[in-house]
Amino acid sequence: MILEKLGYYWLAFFGIILIRYFLVAGGVYGFFYSDLGKPYIIKNLRSLPPKWKSMRQDAELAILSAVFFSLCAALILSGYDSGLTRLYATFEQYGLWYIGFSFVVVLILQDGYFYLIHRTFHHPLLFKWLHHGHHRSLEPTPWTSFAFDLPEAIFQGLFFIGIVFLIPLHFITLIALLMTMTIWAVVTHLGIDPFPRSLMRDWLGKWFIGPTHHSIHHRKYRVHYGLYFTFWDKLLGTHDPSYEQEFLD
C-alpha cells in the first residue's frame, strides 16, 4: 500500500515538474528569443545564437533530473502523510509571521548549501562526473535552468528532503520556495539581461544574482557559485571584480 501510494505520488509529481519546466523555461525562451522580447533586452550576454543541439541536451538532462525531483516530492508527501515531517497546513499553528520568516531562513540556508556543493562540484576531480552536463551549454538559455547531471540532482533534492524534517514549514512556504527556485533558475540562465543598468548598480545587482552575474560563471567556471545572493562569493573570494567593472558600468 505504501509503495503503491509512493508510486502514485511520483507519477503525479513527475508530470507536474515536467509541465512546469516546459511551460516556464519554454515560455520564457519563446518570449525573449523572439521578436516579442527584443524591446525588453537591455544587454545580450551571448556571443553566438543558441544551438538546437545544446537546448535538446539541456532538456534531456532536465527530464532525467525530474525523475529524481519527483521522487523527492513523493517522499516528502508520503512522510507528511505518515506524520514524519515538520510540514503543517494550518496558519494558526505558528502564526502568519512565521510563514514569511521561515521562507527567508530556508532561502538563506539553501543559498549557502548550494554555494558549498556547487563549488565542490567544480573541483577538477569531480566536475566531469557531477556537473559537466550543466556546462555543455557554454552560453546558457532558459532550457539550461534545470539541466543537471543525476548526481547533482540528487544533492539538490536532498536539501528539501532534509529541511522538511528539521524546520517547521507551512505548505504555502514550501510551494513558494519551489516557485522561487524555479523562476530564479530560469532568470539567471536567460542568456540576456532585461534589467535596467541603474537598478543593477544601485542594489539589485550588488546583492542578488541575476543573468549577467551567472553568465560570467558559465564562461569562467571558477567564480560566482551562489544561487540567490552574492554574499558567499564576496566573502569567500569567488566574486569576479569584472562584474562591477565591465557589466555594471
Short mmCIF file of C-alpha atoms in Angstrom, two decimals:
data_model
loop_
_atom_site.label_atom_id
_atom_site.label_comp_id
_atom_site.label_asym_id
_atom_site.label_seq_id
_atom_site.Cartn_x
_atom_site.Cartn_y
_atom_site.Cartn_z
CA MET A 1 0.00 0.00 0.00
CA ILE A 2 2.82 2.39 0.96
CA LEU A 3 4.78 1.65 -2.21
CA GLU A 4 1.62 2.00 -4.29
CA LYS A 5 0.93 5.45 -2.81
CA LEU A 6 4.58 6.44 -3.29
CA GLY A 7 4.39 5.38 -6.93
CA TYR A 8 1.22 7.39 -7.45
CA TYR A 9 2.79 10.48 -5.91
CA TRP A 10 5.93 10.02 -8.01
CA LEU A 11 3.97 9.78 -11.25
CA ALA A 12 1.85 12.82 -10.39
CA PHE A 13 4.84 14.96 -9.43
CA PHE A 14 6.84 13.82 -12.43
CA GLY A 15 4.10 15.16 -14.67
CA ILE A 16 3.82 18.39 -12.69
CA ILE A 17 7.59 19.02 -12.74
CA LEU A 18 7.84 18.35 -16.47
CA ILE A 19 4.90 20.62 -17.25
CA ARG A 20 6.41 23.32 -15.03
CA TYR A 21 9.77 23.06 -16.80
CA PHE A 22 8.42 23.20 -20.33
CA LEU A 23 5.91 25.93 -19.54
CA VAL A 24 8.29 28.22 -17.63
CA ALA A 25 11.59 27.57 -19.43
CA GLY A 26 9.92 27.15 -22.82
CA GLY A 27 7.64 30.14 -22.36
CA VAL A 28 10.43 32.46 -21.25
CA TYR A 29 12.68 31.24 -24.07
CA GLY A 30 9.90 31.68 -26.61
CA PHE A 31 9.30 35.24 -25.44
CA PHE A 32 12.83 36.61 -25.13
CA TYR A 33 14.23 34.78 -28.15
CA SER A 34 11.53 36.04 -30.47
CA ASP A 35 10.59 39.47 -31.78
CA LEU A 36 8.20 39.88 -28.84
CA GLY A 37 11.02 40.08 -26.33
CA LYS A 38 13.53 42.15 -28.25
CA PRO A 39 12.32 45.53 -26.88
CA TYR A 40 12.92 44.25 -23.33
CA ILE A 41 16.53 43.14 -23.81
CA ILE A 42 18.90 45.60 -22.15
CA LYS A 43 22.04 43.57 -22.78
CA ASN A 44 22.69 40.48 -24.92
CA LEU A 45 25.01 38.21 -22.93
CA ARG A 46 25.56 35.75 -25.76
CA SER A 47 28.30 35.85 -28.38
CA LEU A 48 26.51 33.30 -30.59
CA PRO A 49 22.86 32.36 -31.24
CA PRO A 50 21.61 29.36 -29.23
CA LYS A 51 22.09 25.96 -30.83
CA TRP A 52 19.28 23.44 -31.10
CA LYS A 53 21.62 20.58 -30.11
CA SER A 54 22.58 22.30 -26.84
CA MET A 55 18.99 23.08 -25.95
CA ARG A 56 17.95 19.49 -26.68
CA GLN A 57 20.73 18.18 -24.44
CA ASP A 58 19.64 20.57 -21.68
CA ALA A 59 16.03 19.38 -21.96
CA GLU A 60 17.15 15.72 -21.80
CA LEU A 61 19.09 16.37 -18.60
CA ALA A 62 16.16 18.29 -17.13
CA ILE A 63 13.84 15.35 -17.80
CA LEU A 64 16.33 12.99 -16.15
CA SER A 65 16.57 15.33 -13.15
CA ALA A 66 12.77 15.43 -12.96
CA VAL A 67 12.79 11.67 -12.33
CA PHE A 68 14.63 12.21 -9.05
CA PHE A 69 13.00 15.52 -8.12
CA SER A 70 9.58 13.88 -8.39
CA LEU A 71 10.80 11.04 -6.16
CA CYS A 72 11.89 13.63 -3.58
CA ALA A 73 8.45 15.26 -3.73
CA ALA A 74 6.78 11.86 -3.37
CA LEU A 75 8.92 11.00 -0.33
CA ILE A 76 8.14 14.37 1.29
CA LEU A 77 4.38 13.98 0.81
CA SER A 78 4.48 10.35 1.94
CA GLY A 79 6.42 11.45 5.01
CA TYR A 80 3.78 14.09 5.71
CA ASP A 81 1.01 11.51 5.42
CA SER A 82 2.86 9.37 7.97
CA GLY A 83 3.42 12.30 10.34
CA LEU A 84 7.19 12.14 9.96
CA THR A 85 7.91 15.60 8.55
CA ARG A 86 7.52 19.02 10.14
CA LEU A 87 5.23 20.26 7.40
CA TYR A 88 1.95 21.74 8.58
CA ALA A 89 -1.20 23.08 6.95
CA THR A 90 -2.88 25.43 9.45
CA PHE A 91 -1.93 29.11 9.78
CA GLU A 92 -2.69 29.13 13.49
CA GLN A 93 -0.01 26.61 14.36
CA TYR A 94 2.88 29.10 14.13
CA GLY A 95 1.16 32.31 13.05
CA LEU A 96 1.25 34.26 9.81
CA TRP A 97 4.56 36.00 10.64
CA TYR A 98 6.33 32.65 10.72
CA ILE A 99 5.42 31.88 7.09
CA GLY A 100 7.48 34.84 5.84
CA PHE A 101 10.22 34.31 8.43
CA SER A 102 10.70 30.62 7.59
CA PHE A 103 10.70 31.44 3.87
CA VAL A 104 13.64 33.83 4.30
CA VAL A 105 15.51 31.44 6.62
CA VAL A 106 15.26 28.50 4.23
CA LEU A 107 16.17 30.71 1.27
CA ILE A 108 19.39 31.73 3.06
CA LEU A 109 20.13 28.13 4.08
CA GLN A 110 19.55 26.89 0.54
CA ASP A 111 21.84 29.58 -0.85
CA GLY A 112 24.66 28.53 1.48
CA TYR A 113 24.11 24.84 0.77
CA PHE A 114 24.07 25.46 -2.98
CA TYR A 115 27.26 27.52 -2.85
CA LEU A 116 29.03 24.72 -0.97
CA ILE A 117 28.01 21.88 -3.26
CA HIS A 118 28.32 23.98 -6.43
CA ARG A 119 31.88 24.99 -5.62
CA THR A 120 32.69 21.39 -4.69
CA PHE A 121 31.27 20.13 -7.99
CA HIS A 122 33.73 22.38 -9.82
CA HIS A 123 36.72 20.60 -8.30
CA PRO A 124 38.73 19.12 -11.21
CA LEU A 125 38.34 15.59 -9.84
CA LEU A 126 34.55 15.87 -9.53
CA PHE A 127 33.44 18.19 -12.30
CA LYS A 128 33.29 15.59 -15.08
CA TRP A 129 31.10 13.26 -13.02
CA LEU A 130 28.87 15.70 -11.19
CA HIS A 131 28.44 18.93 -13.10
CA HIS A 132 29.75 18.72 -16.65
CA GLY A 133 26.30 18.27 -18.21
CA HIS A 134 25.11 21.63 -16.95
CA HIS A 135 28.06 23.36 -18.60
CA ARG A 136 27.81 21.73 -22.02
CA SER A 137 26.00 24.93 -22.95
CA LEU A 138 28.80 27.46 -22.59
CA GLU A 139 26.22 30.19 -23.05
CA PRO A 140 23.03 29.19 -21.23
CA THR A 141 19.40 29.59 -22.22
CA PRO A 142 16.29 29.14 -20.04
CA TRP A 143 16.42 25.46 -21.04
CA THR A 144 19.68 25.17 -19.05
CA SER A 145 17.96 26.16 -15.81
CA PHE A 146 17.31 22.59 -14.61
CA ALA A 147 19.80 20.69 -16.79
CA PHE A 148 21.58 18.74 -14.04
CA ASP A 149 23.61 15.56 -14.07
CA LEU A 150 21.83 12.96 -11.96
CA PRO A 151 24.32 13.13 -9.03
CA GLU A 152 23.84 16.90 -8.87
CA ALA A 153 20.05 16.49 -9.00
CA ILE A 154 20.33 14.10 -6.05
CA PHE A 155 22.26 16.62 -3.97
CA GLN A 156 19.82 19.38 -4.92
CA GLY A 157 16.79 17.30 -3.98
CA LEU A 158 18.27 16.08 -0.69
CA PHE A 159 18.22 19.64 0.64
CA PHE A 160 14.43 19.81 0.59
CA ILE A 161 14.06 16.28 1.90
CA GLY A 162 16.27 17.22 4.85
CA ILE A 163 14.75 20.63 5.50
CA VAL A 164 11.16 19.38 5.94
CA PHE A 165 12.37 17.09 8.75
CA LEU A 166 14.32 19.85 10.51
CA ILE A 167 12.30 23.07 10.22
CA PRO A 168 8.52 23.55 10.56
CA LEU A 169 7.24 24.73 7.18
CA HIS A 170 3.74 25.56 6.05
CA PHE A 171 2.84 24.02 2.69
CA ILE A 172 2.49 27.55 1.28
CA THR A 173 6.07 28.29 2.33
CA LEU A 174 7.36 25.13 0.68
CA ILE A 175 5.49 25.87 -2.54
CA ALA A 176 6.75 29.47 -2.51
CA LEU A 177 10.32 28.25 -2.09
CA LEU A 178 9.99 25.85 -5.01
CA MET A 179 8.43 28.53 -7.20
CA THR A 180 11.18 31.00 -6.27
CA MET A 181 13.85 28.44 -7.11
CA THR A 182 12.22 27.70 -10.48
CA ILE A 183 11.80 31.32 -11.53
CA TRP A 184 15.24 32.33 -10.26
CA ALA A 185 16.96 29.48 -12.12
CA VAL A 186 15.26 30.45 -15.37
CA VAL A 187 16.06 34.15 -14.92
CA THR A 188 19.75 33.57 -14.16
CA HIS A 189 20.08 31.39 -17.26
CA LEU A 190 18.32 33.77 -19.65
CA GLY A 191 21.40 34.48 -21.76
CA ILE A 192 20.20 38.07 -21.95
CA ASP A 193 19.73 40.72 -19.28
CA PRO A 194 16.38 42.57 -19.18
CA PHE A 195 17.13 44.61 -16.05
CA PRO A 196 17.95 48.34 -16.28
CA ARG A 197 21.61 49.08 -15.54
CA SER A 198 20.68 51.73 -12.97
CA LEU A 199 18.72 49.17 -10.96
CA MET A 200 21.63 46.74 -11.07
CA ARG A 201 24.12 49.40 -9.93
CA ASP A 202 22.00 50.62 -7.04
CA TRP A 203 21.20 47.40 -5.14
CA LEU A 204 19.75 44.52 -7.12
CA GLY A 205 22.95 43.59 -8.92
CA LYS A 206 25.08 44.07 -5.82
CA TRP A 207 23.21 41.68 -3.55
CA PHE A 208 21.18 39.40 -5.82
CA ILE A 209 22.37 37.08 -8.56
CA GLY A 210 20.93 37.81 -11.98
CA PRO A 211 21.57 36.85 -15.62
CA THR A 212 24.76 38.88 -16.01
CA HIS A 213 26.27 37.59 -12.77
CA HIS A 214 25.60 33.96 -13.63
CA SER A 215 26.65 34.26 -17.27
CA ILE A 216 30.15 35.05 -16.01
CA HIS A 217 30.14 31.76 -14.12
CA HIS A 218 29.29 29.85 -17.29
CA ARG A 219 32.20 31.50 -19.08
CA LYS A 220 34.86 31.36 -16.36
CA TYR A 221 33.75 28.37 -14.21
CA ARG A 222 35.81 29.36 -11.16
CA VAL A 223 33.75 32.32 -9.98
CA HIS A 224 30.14 33.05 -8.96
CA TYR A 225 28.88 29.85 -7.31
CA GLY A 226 25.90 31.32 -5.45
CA LEU A 227 22.23 30.71 -6.13
CA TYR A 228 20.33 33.79 -4.93
CA PHE A 229 22.75 36.15 -3.21
CA THR A 230 26.24 37.45 -3.98
CA PHE A 231 27.20 37.28 -0.28
CA TRP A 232 29.11 34.00 -0.25
CA ASP A 233 31.06 34.79 -3.41
CA LYS A 234 32.21 38.09 -1.94
CA LEU A 235 33.03 36.61 1.47
CA LEU A 236 34.94 33.57 0.15
CA GLY A 237 36.84 35.21 -2.68
CA THR A 238 34.97 33.85 -5.69
CA HIS A 239 33.42 37.14 -6.77
CA ASP A 240 34.72 38.32 -10.15
CA PRO A 241 35.68 42.03 -9.96
CA SER A 242 34.92 42.40 -13.67
CA TYR A 243 31.22 42.07 -12.79
CA GLU A 244 31.11 45.60 -11.43
CA GLN A 245 33.75 46.99 -13.75
CA GLU A 246 32.60 45.53 -17.05
CA PHE A 247 28.92 44.67 -16.68
CA LEU A 248 27.53 47.32 -14.35
CA ASP A 249 29.21 50.43 -15.75
#
